[in-house]
Tab-separated table of C-alpha atoms and ligand atoms in Angstrom:
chain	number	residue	atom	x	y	z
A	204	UNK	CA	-148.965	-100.606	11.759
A	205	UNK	CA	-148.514	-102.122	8.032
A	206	UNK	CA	-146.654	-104.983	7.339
A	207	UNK	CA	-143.017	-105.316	9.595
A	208	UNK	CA	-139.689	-104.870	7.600
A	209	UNK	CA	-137.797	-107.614	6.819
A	210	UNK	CA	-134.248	-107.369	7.264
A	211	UNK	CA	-131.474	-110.172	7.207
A	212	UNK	CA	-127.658	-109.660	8.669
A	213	UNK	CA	-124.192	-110.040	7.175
A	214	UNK	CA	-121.638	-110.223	9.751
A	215	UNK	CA	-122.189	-111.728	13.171
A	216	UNK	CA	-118.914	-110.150	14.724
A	217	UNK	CA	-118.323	-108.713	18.234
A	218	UNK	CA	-121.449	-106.116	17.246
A	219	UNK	CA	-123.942	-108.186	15.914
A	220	UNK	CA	-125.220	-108.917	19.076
A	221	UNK	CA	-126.445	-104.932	19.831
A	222	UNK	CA	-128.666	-105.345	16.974
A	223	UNK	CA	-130.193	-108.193	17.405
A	224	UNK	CA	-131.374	-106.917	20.447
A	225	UNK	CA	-132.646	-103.854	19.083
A	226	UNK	CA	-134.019	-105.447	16.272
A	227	UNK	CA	-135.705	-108.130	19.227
A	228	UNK	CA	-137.359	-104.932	20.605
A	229	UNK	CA	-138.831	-103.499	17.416
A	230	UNK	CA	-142.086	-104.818	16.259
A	231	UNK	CA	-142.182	-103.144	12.999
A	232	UNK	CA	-138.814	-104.884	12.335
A	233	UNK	CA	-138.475	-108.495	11.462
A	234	UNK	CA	-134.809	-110.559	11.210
A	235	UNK	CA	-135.402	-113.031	8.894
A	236	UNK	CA	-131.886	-114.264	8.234
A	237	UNK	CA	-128.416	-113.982	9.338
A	238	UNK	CA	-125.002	-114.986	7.594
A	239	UNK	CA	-121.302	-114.472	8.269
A	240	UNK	CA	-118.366	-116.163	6.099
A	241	UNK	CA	-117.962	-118.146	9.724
A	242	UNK	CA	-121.200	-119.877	9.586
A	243	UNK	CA	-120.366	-120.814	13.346
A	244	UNK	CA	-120.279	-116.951	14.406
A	245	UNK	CA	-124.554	-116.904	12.398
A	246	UNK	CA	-125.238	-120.218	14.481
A	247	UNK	CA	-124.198	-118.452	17.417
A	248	UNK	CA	-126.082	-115.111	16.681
A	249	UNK	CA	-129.427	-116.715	15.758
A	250	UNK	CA	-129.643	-119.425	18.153
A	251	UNK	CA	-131.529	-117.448	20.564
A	252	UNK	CA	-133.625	-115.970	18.157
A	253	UNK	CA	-136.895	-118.361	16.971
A	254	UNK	CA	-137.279	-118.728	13.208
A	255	UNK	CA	-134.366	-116.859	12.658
A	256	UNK	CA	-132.678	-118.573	9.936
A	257	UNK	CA	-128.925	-119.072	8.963
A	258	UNK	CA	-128.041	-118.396	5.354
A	259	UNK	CA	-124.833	-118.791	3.529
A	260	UNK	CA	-123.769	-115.200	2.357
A	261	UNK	CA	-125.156	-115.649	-1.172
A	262	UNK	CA	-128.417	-116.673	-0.375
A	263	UNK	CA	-129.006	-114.323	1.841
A	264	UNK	CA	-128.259	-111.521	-0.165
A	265	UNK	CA	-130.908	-112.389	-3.222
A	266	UNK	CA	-133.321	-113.964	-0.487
A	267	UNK	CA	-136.498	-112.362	-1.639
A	268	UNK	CA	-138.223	-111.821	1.516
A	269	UNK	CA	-135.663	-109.399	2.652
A	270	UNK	CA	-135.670	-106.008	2.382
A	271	UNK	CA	-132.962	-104.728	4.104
A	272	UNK	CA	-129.938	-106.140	4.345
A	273	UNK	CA	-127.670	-105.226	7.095
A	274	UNK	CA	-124.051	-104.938	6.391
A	275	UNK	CA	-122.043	-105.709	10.013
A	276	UNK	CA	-119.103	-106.911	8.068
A	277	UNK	CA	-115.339	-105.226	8.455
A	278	UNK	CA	-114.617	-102.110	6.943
A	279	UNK	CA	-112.897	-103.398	4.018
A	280	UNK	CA	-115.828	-105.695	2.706
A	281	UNK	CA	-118.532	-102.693	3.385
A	282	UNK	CA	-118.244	-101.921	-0.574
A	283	UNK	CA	-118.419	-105.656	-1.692
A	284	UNK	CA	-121.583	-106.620	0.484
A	285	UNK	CA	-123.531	-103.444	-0.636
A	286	UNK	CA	-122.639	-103.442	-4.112
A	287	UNK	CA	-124.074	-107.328	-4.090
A	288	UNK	CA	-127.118	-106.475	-1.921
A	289	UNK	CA	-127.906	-103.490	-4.409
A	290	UNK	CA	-127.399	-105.684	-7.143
A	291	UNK	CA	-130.206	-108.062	-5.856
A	292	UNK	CA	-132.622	-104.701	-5.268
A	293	UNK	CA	-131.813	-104.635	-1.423
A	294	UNK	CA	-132.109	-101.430	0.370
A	295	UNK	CA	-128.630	-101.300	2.652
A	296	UNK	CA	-127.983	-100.136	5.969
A	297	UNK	CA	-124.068	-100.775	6.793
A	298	UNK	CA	-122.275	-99.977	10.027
A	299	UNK	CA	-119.916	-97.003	9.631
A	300	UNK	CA	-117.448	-95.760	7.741
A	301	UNK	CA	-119.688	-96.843	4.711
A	302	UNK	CA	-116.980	-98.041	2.976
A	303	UNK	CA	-113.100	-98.239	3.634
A	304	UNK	CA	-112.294	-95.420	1.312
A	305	UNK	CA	-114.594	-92.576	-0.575
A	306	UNK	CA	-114.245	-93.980	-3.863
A	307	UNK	CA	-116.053	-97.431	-2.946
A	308	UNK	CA	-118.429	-95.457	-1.010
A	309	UNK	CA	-119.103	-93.488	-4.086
A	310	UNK	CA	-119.501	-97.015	-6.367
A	311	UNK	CA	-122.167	-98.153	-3.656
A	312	UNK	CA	-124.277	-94.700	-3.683
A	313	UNK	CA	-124.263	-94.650	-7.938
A	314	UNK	CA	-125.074	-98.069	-7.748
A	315	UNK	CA	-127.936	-97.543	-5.235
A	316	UNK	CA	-128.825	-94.589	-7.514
A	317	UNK	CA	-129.335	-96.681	-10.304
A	318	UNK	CA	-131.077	-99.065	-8.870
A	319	UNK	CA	-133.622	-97.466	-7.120
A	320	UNK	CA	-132.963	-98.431	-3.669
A	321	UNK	CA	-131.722	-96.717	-0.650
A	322	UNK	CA	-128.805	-96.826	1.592
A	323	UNK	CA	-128.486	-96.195	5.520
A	324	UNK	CA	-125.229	-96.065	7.315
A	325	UNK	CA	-124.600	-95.938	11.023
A	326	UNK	CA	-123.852	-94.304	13.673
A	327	UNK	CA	-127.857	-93.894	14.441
A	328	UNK	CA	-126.645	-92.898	18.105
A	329	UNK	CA	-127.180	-89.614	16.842
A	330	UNK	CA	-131.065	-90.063	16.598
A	331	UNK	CA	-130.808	-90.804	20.328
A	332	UNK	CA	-132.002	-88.131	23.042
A	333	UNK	CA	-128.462	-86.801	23.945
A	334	UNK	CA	-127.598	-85.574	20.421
A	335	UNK	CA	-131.090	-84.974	19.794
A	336	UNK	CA	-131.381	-82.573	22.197
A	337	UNK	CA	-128.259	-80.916	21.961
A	338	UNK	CA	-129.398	-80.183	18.379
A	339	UNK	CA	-132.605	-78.994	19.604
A	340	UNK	CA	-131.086	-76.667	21.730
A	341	UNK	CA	-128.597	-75.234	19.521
A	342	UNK	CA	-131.363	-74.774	16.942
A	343	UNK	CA	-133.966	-72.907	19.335
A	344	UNK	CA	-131.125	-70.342	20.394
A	345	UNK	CA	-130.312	-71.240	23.730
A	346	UNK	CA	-126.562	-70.918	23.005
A	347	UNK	CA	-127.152	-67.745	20.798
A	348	UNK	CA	-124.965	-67.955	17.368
A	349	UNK	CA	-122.958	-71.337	17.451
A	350	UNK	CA	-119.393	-69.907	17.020
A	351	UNK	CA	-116.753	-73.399	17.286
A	352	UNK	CA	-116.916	-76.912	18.782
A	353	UNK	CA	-114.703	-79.348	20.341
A	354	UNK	CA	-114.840	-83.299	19.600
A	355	UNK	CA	-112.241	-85.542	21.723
A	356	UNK	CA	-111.494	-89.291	21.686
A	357	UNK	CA	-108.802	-90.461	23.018
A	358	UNK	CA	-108.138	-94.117	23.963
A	359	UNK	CA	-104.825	-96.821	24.263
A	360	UNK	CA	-106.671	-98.825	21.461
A	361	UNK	CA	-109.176	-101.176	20.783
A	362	UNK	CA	-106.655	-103.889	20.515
A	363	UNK	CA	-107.163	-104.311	24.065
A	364	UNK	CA	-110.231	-105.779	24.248
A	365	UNK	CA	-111.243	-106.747	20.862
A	366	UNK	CA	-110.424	-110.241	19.925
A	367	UNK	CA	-109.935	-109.359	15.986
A	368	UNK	CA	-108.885	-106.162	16.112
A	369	UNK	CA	-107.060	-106.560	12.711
A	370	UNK	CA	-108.960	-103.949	11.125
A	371	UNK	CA	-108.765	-101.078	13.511
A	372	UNK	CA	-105.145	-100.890	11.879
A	373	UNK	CA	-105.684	-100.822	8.213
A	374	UNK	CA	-107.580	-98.300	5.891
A	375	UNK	CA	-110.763	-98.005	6.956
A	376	UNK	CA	-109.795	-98.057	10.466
A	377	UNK	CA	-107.547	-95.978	12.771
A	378	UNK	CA	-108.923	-93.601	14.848
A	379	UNK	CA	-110.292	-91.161	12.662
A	380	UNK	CA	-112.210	-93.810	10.425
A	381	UNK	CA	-113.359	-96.182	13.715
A	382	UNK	CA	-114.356	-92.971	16.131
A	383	UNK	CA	-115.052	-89.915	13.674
A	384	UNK	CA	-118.283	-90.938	12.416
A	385	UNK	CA	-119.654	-90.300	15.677
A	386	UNK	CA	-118.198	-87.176	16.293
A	387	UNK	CA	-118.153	-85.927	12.704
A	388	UNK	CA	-121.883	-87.480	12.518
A	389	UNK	CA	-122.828	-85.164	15.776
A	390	UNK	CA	-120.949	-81.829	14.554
A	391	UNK	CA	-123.136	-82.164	11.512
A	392	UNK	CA	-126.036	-83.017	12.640
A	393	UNK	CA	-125.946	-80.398	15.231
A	394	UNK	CA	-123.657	-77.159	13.055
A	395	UNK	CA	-123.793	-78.443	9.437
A	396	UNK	CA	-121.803	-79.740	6.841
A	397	UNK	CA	-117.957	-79.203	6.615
A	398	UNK	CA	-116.602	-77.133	3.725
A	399	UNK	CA	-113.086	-77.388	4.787
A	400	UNK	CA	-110.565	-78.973	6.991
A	401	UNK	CA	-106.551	-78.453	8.432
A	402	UNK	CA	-105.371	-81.840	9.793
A	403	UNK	CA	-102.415	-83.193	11.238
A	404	UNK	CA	-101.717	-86.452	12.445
A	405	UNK	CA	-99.026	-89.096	13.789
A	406	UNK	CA	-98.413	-92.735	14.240
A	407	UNK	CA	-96.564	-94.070	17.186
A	408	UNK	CA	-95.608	-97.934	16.722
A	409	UNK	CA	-95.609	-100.450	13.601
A	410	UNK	CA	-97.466	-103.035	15.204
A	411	UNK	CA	-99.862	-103.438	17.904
A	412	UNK	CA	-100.538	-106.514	20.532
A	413	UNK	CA	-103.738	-108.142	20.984
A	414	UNK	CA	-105.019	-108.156	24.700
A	415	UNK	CA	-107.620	-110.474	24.660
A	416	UNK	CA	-109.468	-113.723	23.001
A	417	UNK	CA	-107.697	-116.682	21.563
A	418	UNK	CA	-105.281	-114.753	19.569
A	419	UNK	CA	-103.898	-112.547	22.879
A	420	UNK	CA	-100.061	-111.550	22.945
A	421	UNK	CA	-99.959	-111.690	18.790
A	422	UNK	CA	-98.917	-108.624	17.201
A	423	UNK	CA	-100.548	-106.822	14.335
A	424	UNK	CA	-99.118	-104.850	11.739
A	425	UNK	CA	-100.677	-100.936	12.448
A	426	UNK	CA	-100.791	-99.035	8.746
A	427	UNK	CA	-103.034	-95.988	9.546
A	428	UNK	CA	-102.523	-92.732	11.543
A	429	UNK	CA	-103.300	-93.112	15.615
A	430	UNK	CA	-103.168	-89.823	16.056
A	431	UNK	CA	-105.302	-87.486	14.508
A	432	UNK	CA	-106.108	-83.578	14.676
A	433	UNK	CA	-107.576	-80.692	12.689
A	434	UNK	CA	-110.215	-78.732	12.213
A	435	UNK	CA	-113.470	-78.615	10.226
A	436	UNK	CA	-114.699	-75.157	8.987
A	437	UNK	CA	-118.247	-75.756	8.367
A	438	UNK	CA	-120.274	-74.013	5.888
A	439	UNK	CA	-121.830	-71.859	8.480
A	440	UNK	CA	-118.314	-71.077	9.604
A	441	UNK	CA	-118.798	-72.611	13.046
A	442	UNK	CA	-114.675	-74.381	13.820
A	443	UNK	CA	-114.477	-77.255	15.010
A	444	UNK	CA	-111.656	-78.758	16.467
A	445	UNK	CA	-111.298	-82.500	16.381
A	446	UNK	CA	-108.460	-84.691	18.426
A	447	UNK	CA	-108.998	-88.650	17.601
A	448	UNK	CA	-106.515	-91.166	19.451
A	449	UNK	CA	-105.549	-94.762	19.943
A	450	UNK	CA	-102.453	-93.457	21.361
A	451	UNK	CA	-103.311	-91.639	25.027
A	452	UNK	CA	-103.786	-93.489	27.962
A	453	UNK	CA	-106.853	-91.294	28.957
A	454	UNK	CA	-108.584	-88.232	29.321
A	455	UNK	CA	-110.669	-85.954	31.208
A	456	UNK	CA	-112.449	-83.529	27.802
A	457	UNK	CA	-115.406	-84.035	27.520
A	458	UNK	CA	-116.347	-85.927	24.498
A	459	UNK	CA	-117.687	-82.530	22.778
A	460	UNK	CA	-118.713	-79.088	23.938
A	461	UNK	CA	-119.996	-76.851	21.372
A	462	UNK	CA	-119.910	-72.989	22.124
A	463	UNK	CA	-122.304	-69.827	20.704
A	464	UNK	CA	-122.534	-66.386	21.705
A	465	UNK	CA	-124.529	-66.494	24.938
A	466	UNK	CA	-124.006	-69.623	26.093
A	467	UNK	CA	-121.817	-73.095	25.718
A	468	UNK	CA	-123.060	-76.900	25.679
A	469	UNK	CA	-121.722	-80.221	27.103
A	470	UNK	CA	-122.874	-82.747	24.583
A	471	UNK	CA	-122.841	-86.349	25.989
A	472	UNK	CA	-120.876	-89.140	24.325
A	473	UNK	CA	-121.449	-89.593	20.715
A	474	UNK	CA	-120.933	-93.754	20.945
A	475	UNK	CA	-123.932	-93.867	23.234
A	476	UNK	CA	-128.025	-93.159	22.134
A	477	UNK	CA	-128.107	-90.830	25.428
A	478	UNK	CA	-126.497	-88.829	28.312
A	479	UNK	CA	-126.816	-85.554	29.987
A	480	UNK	CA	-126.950	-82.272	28.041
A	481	UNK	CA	-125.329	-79.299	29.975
A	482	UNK	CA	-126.161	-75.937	29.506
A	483	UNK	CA	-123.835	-72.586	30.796
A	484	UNK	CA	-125.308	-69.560	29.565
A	485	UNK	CA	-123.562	-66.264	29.933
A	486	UNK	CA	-123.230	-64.891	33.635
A	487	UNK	CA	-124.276	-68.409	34.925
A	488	UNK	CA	-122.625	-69.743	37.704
A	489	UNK	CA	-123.241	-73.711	36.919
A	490	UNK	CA	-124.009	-75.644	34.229
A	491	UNK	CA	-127.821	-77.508	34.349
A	492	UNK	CA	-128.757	-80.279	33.222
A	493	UNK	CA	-131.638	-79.545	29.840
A	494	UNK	CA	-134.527	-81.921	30.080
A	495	UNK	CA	-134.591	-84.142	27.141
A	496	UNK	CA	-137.045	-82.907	24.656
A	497	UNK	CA	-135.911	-84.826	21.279
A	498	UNK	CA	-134.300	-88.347	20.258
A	499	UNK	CA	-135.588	-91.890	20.635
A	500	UNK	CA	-135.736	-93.075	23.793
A	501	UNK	CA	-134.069	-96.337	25.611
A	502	UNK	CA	-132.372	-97.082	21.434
A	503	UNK	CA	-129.761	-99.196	20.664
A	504	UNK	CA	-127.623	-100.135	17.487
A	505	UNK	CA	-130.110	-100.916	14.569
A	506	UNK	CA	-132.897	-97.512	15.467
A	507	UNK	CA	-131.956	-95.988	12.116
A	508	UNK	CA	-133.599	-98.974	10.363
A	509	UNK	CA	-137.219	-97.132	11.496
A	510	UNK	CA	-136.744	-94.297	8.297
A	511	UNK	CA	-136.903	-97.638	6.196
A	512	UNK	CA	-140.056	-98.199	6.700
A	513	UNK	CA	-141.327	-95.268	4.947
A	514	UNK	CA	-140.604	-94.099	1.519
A	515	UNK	CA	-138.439	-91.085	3.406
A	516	UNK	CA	-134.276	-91.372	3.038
A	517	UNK	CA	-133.097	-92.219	6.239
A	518	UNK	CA	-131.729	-90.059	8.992
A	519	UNK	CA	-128.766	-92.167	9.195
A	520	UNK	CA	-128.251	-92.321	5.638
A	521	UNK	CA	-125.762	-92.507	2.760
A	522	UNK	CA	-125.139	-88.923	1.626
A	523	UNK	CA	-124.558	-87.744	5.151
A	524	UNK	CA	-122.371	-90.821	5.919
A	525	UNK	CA	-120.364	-90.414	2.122
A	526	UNK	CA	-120.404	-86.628	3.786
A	527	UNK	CA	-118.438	-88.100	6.868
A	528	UNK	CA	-115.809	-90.225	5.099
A	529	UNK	CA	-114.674	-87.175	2.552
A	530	UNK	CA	-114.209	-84.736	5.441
A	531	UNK	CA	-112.390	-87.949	7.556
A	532	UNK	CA	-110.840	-88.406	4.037
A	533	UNK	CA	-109.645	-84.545	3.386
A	534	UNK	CA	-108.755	-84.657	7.133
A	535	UNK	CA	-105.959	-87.414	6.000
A	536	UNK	CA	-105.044	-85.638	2.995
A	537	UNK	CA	-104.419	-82.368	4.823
A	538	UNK	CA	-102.601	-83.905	7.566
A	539	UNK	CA	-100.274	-85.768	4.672
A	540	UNK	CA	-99.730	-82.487	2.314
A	541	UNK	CA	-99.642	-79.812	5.257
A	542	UNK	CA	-102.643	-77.857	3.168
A	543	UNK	CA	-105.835	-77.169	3.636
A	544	UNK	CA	-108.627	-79.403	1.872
A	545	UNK	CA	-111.922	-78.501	0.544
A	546	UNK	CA	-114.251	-80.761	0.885
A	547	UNK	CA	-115.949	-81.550	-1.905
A	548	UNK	CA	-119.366	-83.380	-0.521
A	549	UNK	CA	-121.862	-81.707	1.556
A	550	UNK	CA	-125.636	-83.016	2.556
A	551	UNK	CA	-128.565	-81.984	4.143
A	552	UNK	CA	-128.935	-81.707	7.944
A	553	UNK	CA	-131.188	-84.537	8.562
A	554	UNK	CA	-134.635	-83.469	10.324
A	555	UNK	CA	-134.785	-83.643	13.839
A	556	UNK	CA	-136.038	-86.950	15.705
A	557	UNK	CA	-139.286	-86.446	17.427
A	558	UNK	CA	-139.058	-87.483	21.576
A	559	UNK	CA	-139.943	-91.063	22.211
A	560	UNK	CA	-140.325	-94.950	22.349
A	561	UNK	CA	-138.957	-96.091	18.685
A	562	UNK	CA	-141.059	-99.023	19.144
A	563	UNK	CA	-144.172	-97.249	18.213
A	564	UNK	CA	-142.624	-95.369	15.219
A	565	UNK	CA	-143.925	-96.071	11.430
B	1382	NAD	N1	-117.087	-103.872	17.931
B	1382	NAD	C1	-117.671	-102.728	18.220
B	1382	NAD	O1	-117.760	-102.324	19.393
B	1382	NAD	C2	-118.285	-101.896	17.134
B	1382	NAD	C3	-119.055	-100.802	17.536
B	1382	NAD	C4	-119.697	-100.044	16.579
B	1382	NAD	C5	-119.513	-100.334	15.250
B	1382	NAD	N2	-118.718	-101.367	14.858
B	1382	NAD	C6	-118.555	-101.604	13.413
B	1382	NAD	O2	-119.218	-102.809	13.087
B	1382	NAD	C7	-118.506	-103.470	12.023
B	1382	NAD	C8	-118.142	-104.856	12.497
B	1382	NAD	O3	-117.358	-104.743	13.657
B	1382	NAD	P1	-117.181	-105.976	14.656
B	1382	NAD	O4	-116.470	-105.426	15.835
B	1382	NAD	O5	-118.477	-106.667	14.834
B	1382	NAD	O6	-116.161	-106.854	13.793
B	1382	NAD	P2	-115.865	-108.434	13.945
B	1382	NAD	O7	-114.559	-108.663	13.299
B	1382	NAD	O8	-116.071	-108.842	15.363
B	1382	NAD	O9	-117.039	-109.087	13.081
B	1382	NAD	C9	-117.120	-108.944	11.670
B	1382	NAD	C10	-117.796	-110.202	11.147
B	1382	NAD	O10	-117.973	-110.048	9.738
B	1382	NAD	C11	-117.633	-111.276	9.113
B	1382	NAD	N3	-117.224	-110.958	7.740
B	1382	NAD	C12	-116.117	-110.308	7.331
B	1382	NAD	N4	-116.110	-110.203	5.986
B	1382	NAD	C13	-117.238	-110.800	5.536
B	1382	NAD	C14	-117.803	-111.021	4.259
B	1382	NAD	N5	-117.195	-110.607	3.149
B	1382	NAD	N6	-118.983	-111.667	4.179
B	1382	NAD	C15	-119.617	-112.100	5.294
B	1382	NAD	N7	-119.128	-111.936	6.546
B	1382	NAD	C16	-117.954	-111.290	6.652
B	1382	NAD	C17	-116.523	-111.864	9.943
B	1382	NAD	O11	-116.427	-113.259	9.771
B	1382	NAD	C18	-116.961	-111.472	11.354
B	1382	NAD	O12	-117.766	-112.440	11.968
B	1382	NAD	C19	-117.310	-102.585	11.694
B	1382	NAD	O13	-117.619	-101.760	10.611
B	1382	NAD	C20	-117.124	-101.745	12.958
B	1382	NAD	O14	-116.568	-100.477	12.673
B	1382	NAD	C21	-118.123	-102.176	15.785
C-alpha cells in the first residue's frame, strides 16, 4: 500500500462521529485535521483521536497536507465549503444532498471541472453488501427483466431526536432532500438513471418542536414539503414509486422492493451499509435469504473515500449525486406545477463493489 490519504473534516455535528470511526479503521486513510465554526464541537471530535489536529475553518481548507477535505457541514453551507476547498485544489467528498439546491451543486462540479480535482458525495451505504448485492442480483437475472420499484420512508421527524434539527426544515432538507439520496442513490445504482418524474407532495404544520438537547420544547419554523410522492420513470423504463415522510407515525413497507418478470426483491434499508436481501421468484412459496456476494463488508460513513485513492472518479461521486438532487429537484417541481418533469441530468451506473474488508482496498 502507497502512501495513506490525507483527509481533514469540516463540520463536527451529530455525524461526525461515524466517520471518524470509519476513518479510525482505515489504514490507507489518514485524518489530519478537523474544524467546525464551534471550535468546541472539533475539540470534542478530535480529542480521542492522537495527532489529530484542530484547525480554524480557513486553515484547514488551504492546509497543504490535505487532500481531501470532508464537507460534514449543513446543507446550506455544502456549496460554500466546496467551492473554498476546490479553490485551494482539494478533492471534496460532502455528505448528501451535495448542495441545498441544483444550481450550487452545479457551481461546485464546474468549479471542480476547472480545477482539476474531484468531488465525492455521500450516501456510500450503497457500496455496502445489502445494495451491493441487490444490484448484483438484479444484474445477473435472477429477477428476469426489472419492470418497477418501490422506495418508502416514512417517519414523525427528525426533530425528535436531533438536537439542531433546524435544517431538516429548510431547502435542502425535508424529507425528500434528507432521505431520497438513499433511496434515489439505490434505485440508480441498482435500475439506472431517471429520465422523468410525476410528484406530489404536502406539508402538514408551520413549525415543528424540538424533542431533545438543550434547545427541547422550542419550535422551528418548517418551510419545505413533509410529504412527498411520485414516481421516477427511468431510462430503462423500470417505475418507481417513491413515498418520503416526516409526517406518519410509522410503517410496516419495506424500505424498497424492486420487481422483474420472474421474480421480486426485498432490498434492505438504504441508511444502513447492510441487511438481508430477499429473493421470491415465480411459483415460490417463500422468500430466501441471497448470500451476500458484493459490497464492502462491516463499512461505515466515510467507505466512499477508498475510490480517492486512485486516479478513478468515485463510486459515490458528484455526477451521480448532482443526478440525485435534479430528479429530488424535478420531483418538487412536478409536485408544485401538477406536470410531469424531465429530468435533465443523467450519469453512469457506477461499477459494482467487489465483496470484502474495505480495509485492504487501494
Ligand atoms: N445526523 C445524522 O444522522 C446524519 C446522517 C447522515 C447524514 N447526515 C448529513 O450530515 C450533514 C451534517 O449533519 P449533522 O446531523 O452532523 O448536523 P449538525 O448540525 O449536528 O452538525 C453540523 C456541524 O457543521 C458545523 N457548520 C455549519 N456550517 C459550517 C460552516 N460554514 N463551516 C464550518 N462548520 C460549519 C456546525 O457548527 C455543526 O457542528 C448534513 O448534510 C446531514 O444531511 C446527517
Amino acid at each position: 500500500m502507497g502512501q495513506p490519504l490525507t483527509v481533514g473534516i469540516v463540520g463536527c455535528g451529530a455525524i461526525s462521529a461515524q466517520y471518524l470511526t470509519t476513518i479510525a479503521r482505515l489504514p490507507q486513510v489518514r485524518l489530519v485535521a478537523v474544524a467546525d465554526l464551534d471550535p468546541e464541537r472539533a475539540r470534542a471530535a478530535a480529542e480521542p483521536y492522537e495527532g489529530v489536529e484542530v484547525l480554524d475553518v480557513a486553515e484547514l481548507l488551504t492546509d497543504p497536507r490535505i487532500q481531501v477535505v470532508i464537507n460534514l457541514t449543513i446543507p446550506a453551507a455544502h456549496a460554500e465549503i466546496a467551492l473554498r476547498a476546490i479553490a485551494a485544489g482539494k478533492d471534496v467528498y460532502c455528505e448528501k444532498p451535495l448542495a441545498a439546491t441544483g444550481e450550487d451543486a452545479r457551481r461546485v462540479l464546474e468549479a471542480a471541472g476547472q480545477a482539476g480535482v474531484r468531488v465525492g458525495c455521500a450516501p456510500d451505504t450503497v457500496l455496502g453488501t445489502g445494495i451491493q448485492t441487490a444490484r448484483v442480483a438484479i444484474d445477473e437475472g435472477l429477477i428476469g427483466r426489472p419492470i418497477a420499484a418501490t422506495a418508502t420512508m416514512m417517519t414523525p421527524g427528525h426533530e425528535r431526536w436531533h438536537p439542531d434539527p433546524d435544517f431538516y426544515y429548510v431547502p435542502g432538507g425535508g424529507p425528500l432532500l434528507d432521505m431520497g439520496p438513499y433511496y434515489i442513490s439505490s434505485l440508480i445504482t441498482m435500475l439506472g438513471p431517471v429520465a422523468t418524474v410525476i410528484g406530489a407532495a404536502s406539508r402538514t404544520r408551520a413549525k415543528r418542536t424540538i424533542g431533545s438537547g438543550p434547545r427541547q420544547g422550542e419550535a422551528i419554523p418548517v418551510t419545505v414539503d413533509t410529504h412527498v410522492t411520485g414516481v421516477l420513470v427511468h431510462e430503462s423504463g423500470v417505475l418507481s414509486t417513491l413515498v418520503m415522510s416526516f409526517d406518519a407515525v410509522a410503517t410496516r413497507a419495506p424500505n424498497i422492493e424492486v420487481h422483474g418478470e420472474r421474480g421480486s426483491l426485498v432490498v434492505p434499508d438504504p441508511n444502513r451499509f447492510d441487511g438481508p436481501v430477499l429473493l421470491t421468484r415465480l411459483g415460490d412459496q417463500a422468500a430466501r435469504e441471497l448470500p451476500v456476494s458484493a459490497g464492502y463488508a462491516e463499512a461505515g460513513r466515510g467507505v466512499g473515500l477508498i475510490d480517492f485513492l486512485s486516479e478513478r472518479e468515485p463510486r459515490a461521486g458528484g455526477a451521480m449525486a448532482f443526478h440525485v438532487l435534479d430528479v429530488m429537484e424535478s420531483l418538487l417541481a412536478s409536485a408544485h406545477s401538477g406536470r410531469s418533469v424531465d429530468v435533465e441530468s443523467t450519469c453512469e451506473r457506477p461499477a459494482a463493489v467487489a465483496f470484502g474488508d474495505p480495509a485492504t482496498r487501494e
